[in-house]
Coordinates of C-alpha atoms and ligand atoms in Angstrom, one line a residue:
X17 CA 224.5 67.0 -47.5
X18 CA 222.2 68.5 -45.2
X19 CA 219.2 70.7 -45.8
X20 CA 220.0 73.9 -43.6
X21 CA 218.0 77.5 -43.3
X22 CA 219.6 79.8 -41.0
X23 CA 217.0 82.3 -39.4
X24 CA 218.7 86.0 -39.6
X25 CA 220.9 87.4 -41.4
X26 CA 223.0 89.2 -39.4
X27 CA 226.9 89.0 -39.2
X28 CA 226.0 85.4 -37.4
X29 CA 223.9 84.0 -39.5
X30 CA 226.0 85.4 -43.1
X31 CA 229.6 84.2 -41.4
X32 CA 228.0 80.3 -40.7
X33 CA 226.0 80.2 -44.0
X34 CA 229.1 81.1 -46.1
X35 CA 231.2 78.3 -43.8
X36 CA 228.2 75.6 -44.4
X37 CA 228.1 76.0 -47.9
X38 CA 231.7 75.4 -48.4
X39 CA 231.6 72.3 -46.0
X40 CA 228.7 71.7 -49.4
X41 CA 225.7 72.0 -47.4
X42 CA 222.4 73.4 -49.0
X43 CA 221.9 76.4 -47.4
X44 CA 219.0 79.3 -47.2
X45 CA 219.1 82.1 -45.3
X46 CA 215.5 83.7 -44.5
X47 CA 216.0 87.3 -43.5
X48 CA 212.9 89.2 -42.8
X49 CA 214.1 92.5 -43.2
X50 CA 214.5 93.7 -46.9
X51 CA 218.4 94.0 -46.0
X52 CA 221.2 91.6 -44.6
X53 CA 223.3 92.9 -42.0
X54 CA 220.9 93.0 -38.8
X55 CA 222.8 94.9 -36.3
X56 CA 225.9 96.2 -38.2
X57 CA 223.9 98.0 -40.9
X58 CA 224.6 102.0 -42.8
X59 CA 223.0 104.9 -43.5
X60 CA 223.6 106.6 -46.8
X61 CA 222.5 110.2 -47.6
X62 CA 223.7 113.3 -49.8
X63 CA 227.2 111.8 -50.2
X64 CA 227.5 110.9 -46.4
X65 CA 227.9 107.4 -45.4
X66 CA 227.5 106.4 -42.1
X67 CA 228.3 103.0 -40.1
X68 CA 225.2 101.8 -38.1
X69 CA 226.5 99.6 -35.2
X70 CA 230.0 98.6 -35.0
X71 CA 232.7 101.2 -34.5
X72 CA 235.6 99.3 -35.2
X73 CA 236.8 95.9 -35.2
X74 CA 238.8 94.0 -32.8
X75 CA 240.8 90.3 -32.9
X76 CA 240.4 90.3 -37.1
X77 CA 242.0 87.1 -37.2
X78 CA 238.6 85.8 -37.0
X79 CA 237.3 87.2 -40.1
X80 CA 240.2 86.6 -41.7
X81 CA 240.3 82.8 -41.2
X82 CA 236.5 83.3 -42.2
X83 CA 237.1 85.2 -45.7
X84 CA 240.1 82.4 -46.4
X85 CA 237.9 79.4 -46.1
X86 CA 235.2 80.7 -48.0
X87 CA 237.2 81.1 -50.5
X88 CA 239.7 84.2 -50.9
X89 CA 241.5 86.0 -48.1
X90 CA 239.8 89.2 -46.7
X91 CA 242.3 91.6 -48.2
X92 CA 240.8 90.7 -51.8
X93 CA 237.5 91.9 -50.7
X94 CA 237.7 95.0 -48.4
X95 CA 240.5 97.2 -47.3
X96 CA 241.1 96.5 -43.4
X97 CA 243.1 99.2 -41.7
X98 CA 244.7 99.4 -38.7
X99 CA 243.2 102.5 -37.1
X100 CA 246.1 105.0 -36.5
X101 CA 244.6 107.6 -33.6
X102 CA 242.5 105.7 -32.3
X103 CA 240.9 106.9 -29.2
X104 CA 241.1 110.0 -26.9
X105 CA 239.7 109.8 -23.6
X106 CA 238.6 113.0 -21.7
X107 CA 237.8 113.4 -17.9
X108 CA 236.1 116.1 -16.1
X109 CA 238.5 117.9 -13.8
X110 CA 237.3 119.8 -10.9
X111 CA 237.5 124.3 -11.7
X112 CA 239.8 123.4 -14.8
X113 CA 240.0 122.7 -18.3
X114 CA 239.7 118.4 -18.9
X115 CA 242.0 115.9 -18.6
X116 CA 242.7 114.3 -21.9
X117 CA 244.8 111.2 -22.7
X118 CA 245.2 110.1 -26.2
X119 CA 245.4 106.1 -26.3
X120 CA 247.9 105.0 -29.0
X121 CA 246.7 101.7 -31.6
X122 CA 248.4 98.7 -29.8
X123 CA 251.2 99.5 -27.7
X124 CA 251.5 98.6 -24.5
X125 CA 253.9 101.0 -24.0
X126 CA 252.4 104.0 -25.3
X127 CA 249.5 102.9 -23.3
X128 CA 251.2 102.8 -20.3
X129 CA 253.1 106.4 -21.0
X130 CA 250.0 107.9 -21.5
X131 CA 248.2 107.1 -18.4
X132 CA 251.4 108.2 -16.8
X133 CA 251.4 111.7 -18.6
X134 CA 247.6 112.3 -17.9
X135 CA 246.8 110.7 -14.8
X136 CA 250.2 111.1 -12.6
X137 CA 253.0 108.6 -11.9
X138 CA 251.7 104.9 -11.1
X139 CA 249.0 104.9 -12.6
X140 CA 250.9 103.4 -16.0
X141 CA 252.2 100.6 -13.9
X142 CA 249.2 99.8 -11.7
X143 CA 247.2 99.6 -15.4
X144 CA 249.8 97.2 -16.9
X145 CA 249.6 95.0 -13.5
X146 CA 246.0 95.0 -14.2
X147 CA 246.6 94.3 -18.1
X148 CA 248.7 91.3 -16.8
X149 CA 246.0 89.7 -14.7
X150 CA 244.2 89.7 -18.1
X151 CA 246.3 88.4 -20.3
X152 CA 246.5 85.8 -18.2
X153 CA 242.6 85.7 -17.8
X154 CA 242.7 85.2 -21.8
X155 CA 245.1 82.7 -22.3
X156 CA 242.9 80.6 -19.6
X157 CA 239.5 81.3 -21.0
X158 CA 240.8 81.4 -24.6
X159 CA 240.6 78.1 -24.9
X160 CA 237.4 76.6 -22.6
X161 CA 235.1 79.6 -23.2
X162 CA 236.1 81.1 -26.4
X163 CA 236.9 78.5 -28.5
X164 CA 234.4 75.9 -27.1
X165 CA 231.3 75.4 -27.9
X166 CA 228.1 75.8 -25.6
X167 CA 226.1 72.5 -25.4
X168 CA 222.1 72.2 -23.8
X169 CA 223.2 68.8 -23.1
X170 CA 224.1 66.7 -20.4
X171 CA 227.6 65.4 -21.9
X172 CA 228.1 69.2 -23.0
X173 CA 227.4 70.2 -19.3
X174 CA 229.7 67.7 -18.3
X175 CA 232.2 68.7 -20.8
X176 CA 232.1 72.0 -19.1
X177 CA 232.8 71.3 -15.9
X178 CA 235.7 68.9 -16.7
X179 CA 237.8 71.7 -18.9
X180 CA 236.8 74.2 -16.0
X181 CA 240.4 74.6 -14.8
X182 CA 241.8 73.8 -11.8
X183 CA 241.7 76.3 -8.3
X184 CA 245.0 78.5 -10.0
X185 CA 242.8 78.8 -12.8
X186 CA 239.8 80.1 -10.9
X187 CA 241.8 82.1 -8.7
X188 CA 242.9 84.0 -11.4
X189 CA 239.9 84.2 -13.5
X190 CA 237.9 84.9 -10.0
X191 CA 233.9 84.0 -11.8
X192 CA 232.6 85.5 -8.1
X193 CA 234.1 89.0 -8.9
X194 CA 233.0 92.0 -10.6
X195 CA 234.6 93.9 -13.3
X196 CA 234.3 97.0 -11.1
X197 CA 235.8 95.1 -8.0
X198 CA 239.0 94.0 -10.2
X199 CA 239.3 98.0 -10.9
X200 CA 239.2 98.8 -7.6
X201 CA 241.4 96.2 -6.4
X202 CA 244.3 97.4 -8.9
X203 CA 243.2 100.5 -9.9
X204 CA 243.8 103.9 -7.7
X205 CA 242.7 106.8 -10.0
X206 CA 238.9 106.8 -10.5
X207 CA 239.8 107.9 -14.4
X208 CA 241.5 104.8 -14.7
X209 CA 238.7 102.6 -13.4
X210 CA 236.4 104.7 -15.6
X211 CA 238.1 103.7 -18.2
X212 CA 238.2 99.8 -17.1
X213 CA 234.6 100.1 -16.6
X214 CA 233.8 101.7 -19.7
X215 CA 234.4 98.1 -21.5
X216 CA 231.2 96.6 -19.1
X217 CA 229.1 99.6 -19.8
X218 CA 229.3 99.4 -23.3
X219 CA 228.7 95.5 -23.4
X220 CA 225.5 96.6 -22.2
X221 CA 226.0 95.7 -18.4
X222 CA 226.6 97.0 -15.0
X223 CA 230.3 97.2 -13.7
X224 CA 229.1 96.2 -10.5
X225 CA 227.0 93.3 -11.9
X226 CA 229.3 91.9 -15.1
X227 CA 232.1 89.7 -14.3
X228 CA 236.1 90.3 -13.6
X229 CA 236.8 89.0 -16.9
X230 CA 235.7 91.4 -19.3
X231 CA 239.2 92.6 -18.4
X232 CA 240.1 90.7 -21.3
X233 CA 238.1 93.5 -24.0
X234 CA 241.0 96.1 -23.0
X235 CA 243.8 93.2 -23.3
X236 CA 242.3 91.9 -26.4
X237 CA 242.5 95.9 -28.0
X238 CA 246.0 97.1 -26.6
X239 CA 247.5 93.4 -28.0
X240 CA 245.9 92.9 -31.4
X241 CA 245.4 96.3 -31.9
X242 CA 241.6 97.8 -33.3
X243 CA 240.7 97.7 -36.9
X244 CA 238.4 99.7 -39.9
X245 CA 237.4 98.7 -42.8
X246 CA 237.5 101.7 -45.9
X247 CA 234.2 102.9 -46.6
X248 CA 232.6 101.9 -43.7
X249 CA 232.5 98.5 -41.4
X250 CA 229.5 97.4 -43.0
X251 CA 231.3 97.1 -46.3
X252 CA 232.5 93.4 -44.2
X253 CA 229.2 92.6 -44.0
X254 CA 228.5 93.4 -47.8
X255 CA 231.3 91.4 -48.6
X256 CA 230.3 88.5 -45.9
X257 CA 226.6 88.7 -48.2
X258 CA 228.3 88.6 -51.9
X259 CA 230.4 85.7 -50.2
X260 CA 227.4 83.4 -49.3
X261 CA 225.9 84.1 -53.1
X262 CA 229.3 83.1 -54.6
X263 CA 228.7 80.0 -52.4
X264 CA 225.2 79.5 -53.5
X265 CA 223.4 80.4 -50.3
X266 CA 220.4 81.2 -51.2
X267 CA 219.7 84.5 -49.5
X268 CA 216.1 85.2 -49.0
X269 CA 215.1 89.0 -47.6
X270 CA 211.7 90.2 -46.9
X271 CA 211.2 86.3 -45.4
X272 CA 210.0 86.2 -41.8
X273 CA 210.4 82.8 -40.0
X274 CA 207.6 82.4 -37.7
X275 CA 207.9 78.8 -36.4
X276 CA 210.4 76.2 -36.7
X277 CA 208.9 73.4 -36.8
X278 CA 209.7 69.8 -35.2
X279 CA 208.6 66.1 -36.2
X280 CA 209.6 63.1 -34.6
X281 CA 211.5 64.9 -32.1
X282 CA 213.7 66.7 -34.3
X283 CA 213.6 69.8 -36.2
X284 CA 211.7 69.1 -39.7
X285 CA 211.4 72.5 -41.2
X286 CA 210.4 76.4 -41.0
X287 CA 207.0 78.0 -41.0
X288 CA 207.5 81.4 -42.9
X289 CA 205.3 84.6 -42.0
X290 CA 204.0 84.5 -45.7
X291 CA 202.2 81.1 -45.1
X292 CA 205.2 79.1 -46.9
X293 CA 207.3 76.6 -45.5
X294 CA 210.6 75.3 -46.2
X295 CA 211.7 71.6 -45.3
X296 CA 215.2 71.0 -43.1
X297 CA 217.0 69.1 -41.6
X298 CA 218.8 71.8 -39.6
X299 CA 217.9 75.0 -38.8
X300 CA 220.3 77.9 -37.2
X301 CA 219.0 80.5 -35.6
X302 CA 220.9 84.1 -35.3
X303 CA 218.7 85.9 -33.6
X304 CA 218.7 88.9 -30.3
X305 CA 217.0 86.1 -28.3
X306 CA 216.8 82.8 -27.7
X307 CA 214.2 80.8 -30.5
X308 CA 211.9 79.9 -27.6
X309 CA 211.9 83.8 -26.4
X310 CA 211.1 84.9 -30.2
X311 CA 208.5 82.5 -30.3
X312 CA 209.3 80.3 -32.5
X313 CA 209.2 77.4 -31.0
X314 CA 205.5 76.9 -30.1
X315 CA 204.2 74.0 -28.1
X316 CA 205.4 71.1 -26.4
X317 CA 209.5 70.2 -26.2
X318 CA 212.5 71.0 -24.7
X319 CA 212.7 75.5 -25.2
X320 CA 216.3 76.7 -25.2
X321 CA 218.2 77.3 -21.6
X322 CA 218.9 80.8 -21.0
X323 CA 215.3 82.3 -21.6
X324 CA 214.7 84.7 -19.3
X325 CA 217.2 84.1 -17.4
X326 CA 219.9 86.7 -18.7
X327 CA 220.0 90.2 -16.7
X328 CA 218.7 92.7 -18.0
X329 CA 221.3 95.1 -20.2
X330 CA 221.1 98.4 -21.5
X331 CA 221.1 100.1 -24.9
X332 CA 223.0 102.5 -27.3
X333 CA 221.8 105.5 -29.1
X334 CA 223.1 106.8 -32.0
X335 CA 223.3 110.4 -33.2
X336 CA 224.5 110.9 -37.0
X337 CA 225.6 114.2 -38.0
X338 CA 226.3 115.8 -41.5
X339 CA 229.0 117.8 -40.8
X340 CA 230.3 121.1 -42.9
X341 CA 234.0 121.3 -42.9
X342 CA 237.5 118.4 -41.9
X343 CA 239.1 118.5 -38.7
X344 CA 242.3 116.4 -39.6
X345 CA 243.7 114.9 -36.5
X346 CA 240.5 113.9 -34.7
X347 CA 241.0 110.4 -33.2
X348 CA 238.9 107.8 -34.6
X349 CA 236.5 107.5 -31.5
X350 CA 236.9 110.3 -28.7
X351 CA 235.4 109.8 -25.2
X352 CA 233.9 112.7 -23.4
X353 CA 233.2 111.2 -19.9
X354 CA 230.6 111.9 -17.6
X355 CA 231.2 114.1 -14.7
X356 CA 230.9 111.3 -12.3
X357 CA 231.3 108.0 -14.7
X358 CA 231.1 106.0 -11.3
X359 CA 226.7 106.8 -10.9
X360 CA 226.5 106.2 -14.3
X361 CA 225.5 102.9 -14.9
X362 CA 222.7 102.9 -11.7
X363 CA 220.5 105.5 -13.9
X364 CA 220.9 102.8 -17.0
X365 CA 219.7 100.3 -15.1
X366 CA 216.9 102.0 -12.9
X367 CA 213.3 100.8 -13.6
X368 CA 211.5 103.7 -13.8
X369 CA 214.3 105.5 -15.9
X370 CA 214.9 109.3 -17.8
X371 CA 216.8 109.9 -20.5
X372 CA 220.4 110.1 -19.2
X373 CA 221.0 114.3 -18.6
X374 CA 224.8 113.2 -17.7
X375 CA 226.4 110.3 -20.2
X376 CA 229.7 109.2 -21.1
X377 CA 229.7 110.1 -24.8
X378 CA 231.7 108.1 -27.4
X379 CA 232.1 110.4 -30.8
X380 CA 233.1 108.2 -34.1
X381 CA 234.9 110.6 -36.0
X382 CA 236.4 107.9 -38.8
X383 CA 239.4 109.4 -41.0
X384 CA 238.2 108.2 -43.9
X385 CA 237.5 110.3 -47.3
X386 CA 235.2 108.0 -48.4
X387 CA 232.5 108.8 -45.9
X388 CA 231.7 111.9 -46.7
X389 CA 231.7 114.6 -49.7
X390 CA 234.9 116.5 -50.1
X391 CA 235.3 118.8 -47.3
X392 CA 232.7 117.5 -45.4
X393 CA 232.9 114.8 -41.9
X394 CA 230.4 112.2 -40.9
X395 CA 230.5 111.5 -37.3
X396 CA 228.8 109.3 -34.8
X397 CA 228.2 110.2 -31.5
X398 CA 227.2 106.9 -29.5
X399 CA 226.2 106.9 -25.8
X400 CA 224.5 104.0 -23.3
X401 CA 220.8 104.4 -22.4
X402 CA 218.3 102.7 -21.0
X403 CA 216.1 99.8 -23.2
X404 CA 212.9 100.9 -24.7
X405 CA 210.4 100.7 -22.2
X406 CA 211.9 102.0 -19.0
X407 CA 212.8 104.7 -21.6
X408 CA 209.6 105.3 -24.6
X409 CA 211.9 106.6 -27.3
X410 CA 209.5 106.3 -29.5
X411 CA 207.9 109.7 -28.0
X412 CA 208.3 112.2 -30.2
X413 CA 209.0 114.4 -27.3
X414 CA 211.9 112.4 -26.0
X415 CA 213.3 112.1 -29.6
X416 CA 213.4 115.9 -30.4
X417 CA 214.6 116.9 -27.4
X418 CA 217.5 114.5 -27.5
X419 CA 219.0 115.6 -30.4
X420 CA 219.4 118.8 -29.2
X421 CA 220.6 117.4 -25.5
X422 CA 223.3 115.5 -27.0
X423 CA 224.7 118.3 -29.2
X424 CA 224.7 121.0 -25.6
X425 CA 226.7 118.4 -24.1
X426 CA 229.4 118.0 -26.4
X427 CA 229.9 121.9 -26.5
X428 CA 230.0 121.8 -22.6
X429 CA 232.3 119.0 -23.1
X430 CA 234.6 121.1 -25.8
X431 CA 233.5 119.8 -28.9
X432 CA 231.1 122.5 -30.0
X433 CA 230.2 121.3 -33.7
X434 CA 226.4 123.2 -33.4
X435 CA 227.0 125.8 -36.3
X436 CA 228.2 122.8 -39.1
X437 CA 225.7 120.3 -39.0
X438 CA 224.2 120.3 -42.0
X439 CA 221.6 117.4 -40.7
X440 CA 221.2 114.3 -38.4
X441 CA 219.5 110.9 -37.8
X442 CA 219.1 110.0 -34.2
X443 CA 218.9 106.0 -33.9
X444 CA 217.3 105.6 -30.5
X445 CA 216.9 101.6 -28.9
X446 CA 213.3 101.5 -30.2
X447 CA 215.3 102.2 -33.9
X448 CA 217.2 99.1 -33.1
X449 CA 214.5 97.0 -31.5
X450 CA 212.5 97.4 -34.9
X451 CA 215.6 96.6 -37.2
X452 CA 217.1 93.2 -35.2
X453 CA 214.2 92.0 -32.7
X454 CA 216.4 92.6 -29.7
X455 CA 213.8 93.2 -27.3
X456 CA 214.2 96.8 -26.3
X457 CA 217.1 97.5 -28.6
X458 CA 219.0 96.3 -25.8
X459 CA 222.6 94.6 -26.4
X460 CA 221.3 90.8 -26.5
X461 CA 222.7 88.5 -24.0
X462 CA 224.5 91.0 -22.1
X463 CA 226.0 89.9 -18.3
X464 CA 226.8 86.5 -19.4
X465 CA 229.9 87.0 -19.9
X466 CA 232.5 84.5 -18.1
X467 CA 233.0 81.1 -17.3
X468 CA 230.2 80.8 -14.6
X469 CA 227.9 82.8 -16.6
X470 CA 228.6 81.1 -19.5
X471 CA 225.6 78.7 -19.6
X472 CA 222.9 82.0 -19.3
X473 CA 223.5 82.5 -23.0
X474 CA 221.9 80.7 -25.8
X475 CA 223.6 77.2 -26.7
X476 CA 225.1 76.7 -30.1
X477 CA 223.9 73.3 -29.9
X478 CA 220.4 73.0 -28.4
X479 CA 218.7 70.0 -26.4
X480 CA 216.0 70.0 -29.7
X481 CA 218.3 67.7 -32.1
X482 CA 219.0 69.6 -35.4
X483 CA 218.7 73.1 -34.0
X484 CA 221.8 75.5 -33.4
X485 CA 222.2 79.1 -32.4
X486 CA 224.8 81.7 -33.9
X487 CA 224.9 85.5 -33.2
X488 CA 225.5 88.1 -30.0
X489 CA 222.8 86.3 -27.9
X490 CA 224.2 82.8 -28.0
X491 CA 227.8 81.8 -26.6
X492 CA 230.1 83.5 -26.4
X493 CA 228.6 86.6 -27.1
X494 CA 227.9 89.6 -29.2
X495 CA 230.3 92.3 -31.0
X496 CA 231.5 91.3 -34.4
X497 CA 234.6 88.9 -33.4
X498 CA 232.8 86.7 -30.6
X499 CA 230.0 86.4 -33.2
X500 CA 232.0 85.3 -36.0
X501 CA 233.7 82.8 -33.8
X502 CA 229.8 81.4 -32.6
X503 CA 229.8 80.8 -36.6
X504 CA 232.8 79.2 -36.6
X505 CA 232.3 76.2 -33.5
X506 CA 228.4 75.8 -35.2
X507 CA 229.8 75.1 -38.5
X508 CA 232.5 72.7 -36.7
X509 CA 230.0 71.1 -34.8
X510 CA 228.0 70.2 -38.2
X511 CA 231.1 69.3 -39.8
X512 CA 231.1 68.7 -43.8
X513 CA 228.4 67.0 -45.8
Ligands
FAD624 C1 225.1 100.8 -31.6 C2 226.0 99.5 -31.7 C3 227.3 99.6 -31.6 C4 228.1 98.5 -31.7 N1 229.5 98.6 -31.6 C5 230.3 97.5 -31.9 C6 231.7 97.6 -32.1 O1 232.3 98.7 -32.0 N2 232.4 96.5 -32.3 C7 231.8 95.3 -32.4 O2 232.5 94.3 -32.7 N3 230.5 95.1 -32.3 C8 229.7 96.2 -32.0 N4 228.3 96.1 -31.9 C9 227.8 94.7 -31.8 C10 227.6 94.1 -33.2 O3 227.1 95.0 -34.1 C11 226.6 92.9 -33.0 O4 227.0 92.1 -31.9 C12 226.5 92.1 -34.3 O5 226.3 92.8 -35.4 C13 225.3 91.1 -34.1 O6 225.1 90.3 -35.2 P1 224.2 89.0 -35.1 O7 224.5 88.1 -36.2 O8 224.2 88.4 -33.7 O9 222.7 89.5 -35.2 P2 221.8 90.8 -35.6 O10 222.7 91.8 -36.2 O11 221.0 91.2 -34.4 O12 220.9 90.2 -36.7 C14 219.8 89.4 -36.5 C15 219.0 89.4 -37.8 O13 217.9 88.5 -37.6 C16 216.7 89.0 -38.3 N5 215.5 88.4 -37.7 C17 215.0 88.5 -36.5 N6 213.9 87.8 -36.3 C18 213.8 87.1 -37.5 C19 212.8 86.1 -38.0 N7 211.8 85.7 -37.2 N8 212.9 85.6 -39.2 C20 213.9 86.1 -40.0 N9 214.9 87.0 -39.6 C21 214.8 87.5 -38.4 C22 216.8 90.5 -38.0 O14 216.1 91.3 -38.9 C23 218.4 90.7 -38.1 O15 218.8 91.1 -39.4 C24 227.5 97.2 -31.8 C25 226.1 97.1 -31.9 C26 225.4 98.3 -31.8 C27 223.8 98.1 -31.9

């Protein structure tokens, strides 16, 4: 039995505590926020409850193999829907009224009818020759990037390059090309690439910049489908806590690690921001950044690869509004596109950036009763901008007006909701950056994705013996599935007691 504190409690840190302490490890979690859930969090007011974070859920295979070996399958602890509308896009169309298409919940089919319907004949069948390409980009990665883990040392690097695939492979999974050149190469419409590239934006990157294979997000959603959870996504994450207690995690919040500490070469233990310290024999980190970034590995020794090193992404900003008044039939998540989605990402991405005046915006409009008083909505209305810094959204100035930006563009966009909002919360990056540590409130580790990028996130396994990294900034990335499968190939890789 090992002695193990896992630093952060988000949806990382929970998922590999919970697995740990079934494998009948000792395990404490030091959270320093008075709350566990980091990233994927809620906001609860006058009867309205909203999800901070995560939109839906995608591949929930993984939480469901998760929620089985801990103990009892996921069904016995939340309710996980399928999500029946789930997302409208809608285009700007030159002297006329938009172009919408309405994406059905896994169907290829469907899929493909309604690109046909909304953006002309073809371009159904040049999206599922592009859909193709990623399928077959996923079953090649699927194996030697998802379900692998990352190693800082040299028999890991070597174990890399050896399962790297041969040329078919790389032609196919093409690590030299963008996400935005794969559009172009298959993609005719500009809506459609728009909507291709709308997967890289949100992943916090730059079409241009992040790599072909995030092809794979829209293949991953139109196979398996995208999922809720009743109540609100962070009722998972609720559950994922009361799990680790059952499994006597001990769950420390308001605990601050400051240093973990080494001795004889290995990790020995964790400083805490309090002055206390707690002895281990492995620690895991789940944090936004790398340990060495976060400072907490002071001095001498081997600092985690991938500091520094990972291009820079951008953020999300999140505008909660009270609403008076249903409006049954909205999809789960509608897309009001920018006039030109193409220019987009260069303003997210600028160094001396503004407030975007033009964004794509992504409303969360969950059908769910339990959100919000009787006769009464709570909606989300998400949308990519720069970090904190380029941006200060901490200004008051920037904040107020905002609000009120956001709200003109969805009238101008045809959702004019101005005269029921009973209140909002805006949740800017400098919000986020305060909650998780991710510097800026930017989406941590973003760009790495793909096999050739692979090694610019955080290892699971470190080059400092004892010391493993879970969560969205270490391999093979953030969102709620690809985190819960960095918990699952840390706890593997630490086996049972
Ligand atoms: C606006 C937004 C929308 C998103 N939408 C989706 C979506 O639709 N689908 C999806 O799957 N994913 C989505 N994501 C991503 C997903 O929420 C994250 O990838 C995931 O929740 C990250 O979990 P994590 O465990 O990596 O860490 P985090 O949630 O970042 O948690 C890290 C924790 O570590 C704690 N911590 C930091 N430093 C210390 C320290 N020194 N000592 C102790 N504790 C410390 C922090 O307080 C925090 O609780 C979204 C994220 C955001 C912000």
């Amino acid at each position: 039995m090992a002695r193990i504190v896992v630093v952060g409690a988000g949806m990382g840190g929970l998922a590999v505590a919970a697995r740990l302490a079934t494998l009948r490890h000792e395990v404490t979690i030091c959270e320093r926020s008075s709350s566990t859930g980091g990233a994927s969090g809620s906001i609860v007011r006058d009867g309205f409850t909203f999800t901070t974070g995560p939109g839906l859920l995608t591949l929930p295979a993984v939480y469901r193999d998760l929620f089985l070996k801990t103990g009892a399958a996921i069904e016995d602890v939340v309710d996980l829907v399928p999500i029946a509308t789930p997302t409208r896009e809608s285009f700007a169309a030159a002297g006329g009224p938009r172009t919408v298409v309405d994406i059905p919940n896994a169907s290829r089919s469907g899929t493909h009818d309604a690109f046909e319907s909304g953006f002309g004949p073809g371009a159904g069948d040049d999206w599922q020759r592009l859909l193709h390409r990623a399928g077959e980009m996923w079953g090649i990665t699927r194996k030697t990037f998802f379900e692998a883990p990352l190693l800082a040392d040299p028999a890991g690097r070597a174990e890399r390059l050896r399962s790297a695939g041969g040329r078919a492979d790389l032609r196919t999974t093409a690590p030299w090309r963008s996400l935005r050149s794969l559009g172009r190469a298959h993609l005719s419409d500009p809506r459609l690439r728009a909507h291709l590239e709308r997967f890289a934006v949100e992943a916090g990157c730059h079409p241009g910049k992040a790599p072909a294979t995030l092809a794979t997000l829209p293949y991953l959603e139109e196979t398996f489908g995208v999922w809720w959870v009743r109540g609100g996504l962070h009722r998972m994450t609720e559950a994922l806590h009361a799990r680790c207690v059952q499994r006597k995690v001990k769950v420390r919040t308001d605990t601050e690690v400051s240093t973990i500490e080494r001795a004889g070469g290995r990790v020995s233990g964790v400083l805490l921001a309090d002055g206390g310290r707690l002895d281990a024999d492995i620690v895991i980190t789940d944090l936004p950044v790398d340990p060495g970034t976060a400072g907490l590995l002071p001095g001498p020794g081997p600092k985690a690869p991938g500091a520094g090193r990972v291009p820079a992404s951008s953020a999300t900003l999140e505008l909660h509004l009270a609403l008076r008044g249903r409006t049954p039939g909205t999809p789960h998540r509608t897309y009001l596109f920018a006039d030109d989605p193409g220019r987009e990402p260069d303003a997210l991405f600028a160094d001396r950036a503004t407030p975007p005046s033009d964004p794509t915006l992504c409303v969360l409009a969950p059908d769910d009763e339990a959100s919000a008083p009787e006769g009464h909505s709570a909606w989300t209305v998400q949308l990519r901008v720069p970090r904190q810094g380029p941006v200060d959204w901490d200004s008051a100035a920037v904040r107020d007006g905002y609000s009120a930006t956001v709200l003109d563009l969805l009238t101008r966009r045809g959702l004019d909701v101005r005269e029921r909002v009973l209140w909002s919360i805006l949740r800017t990056p400098a919000d986020l950056a305060g909650q998780t540590g991710a510097p800026g409130g930017a989406v941590p580790g973003a760009g790495a994705d793909g096999p050739r990028n692979a090694p610019r996130r955080v290892p699971n396994r470190s080059a400092v013996p004892g010391l493993f990294s879970v969560g969205a900034s270490a391999h093979p990335g953030g969102g709620l599935t690809r985190v819960g499968m960095s918990a699952a190939l840390v706890a593997e890789l630490i086996g049972r007691a």
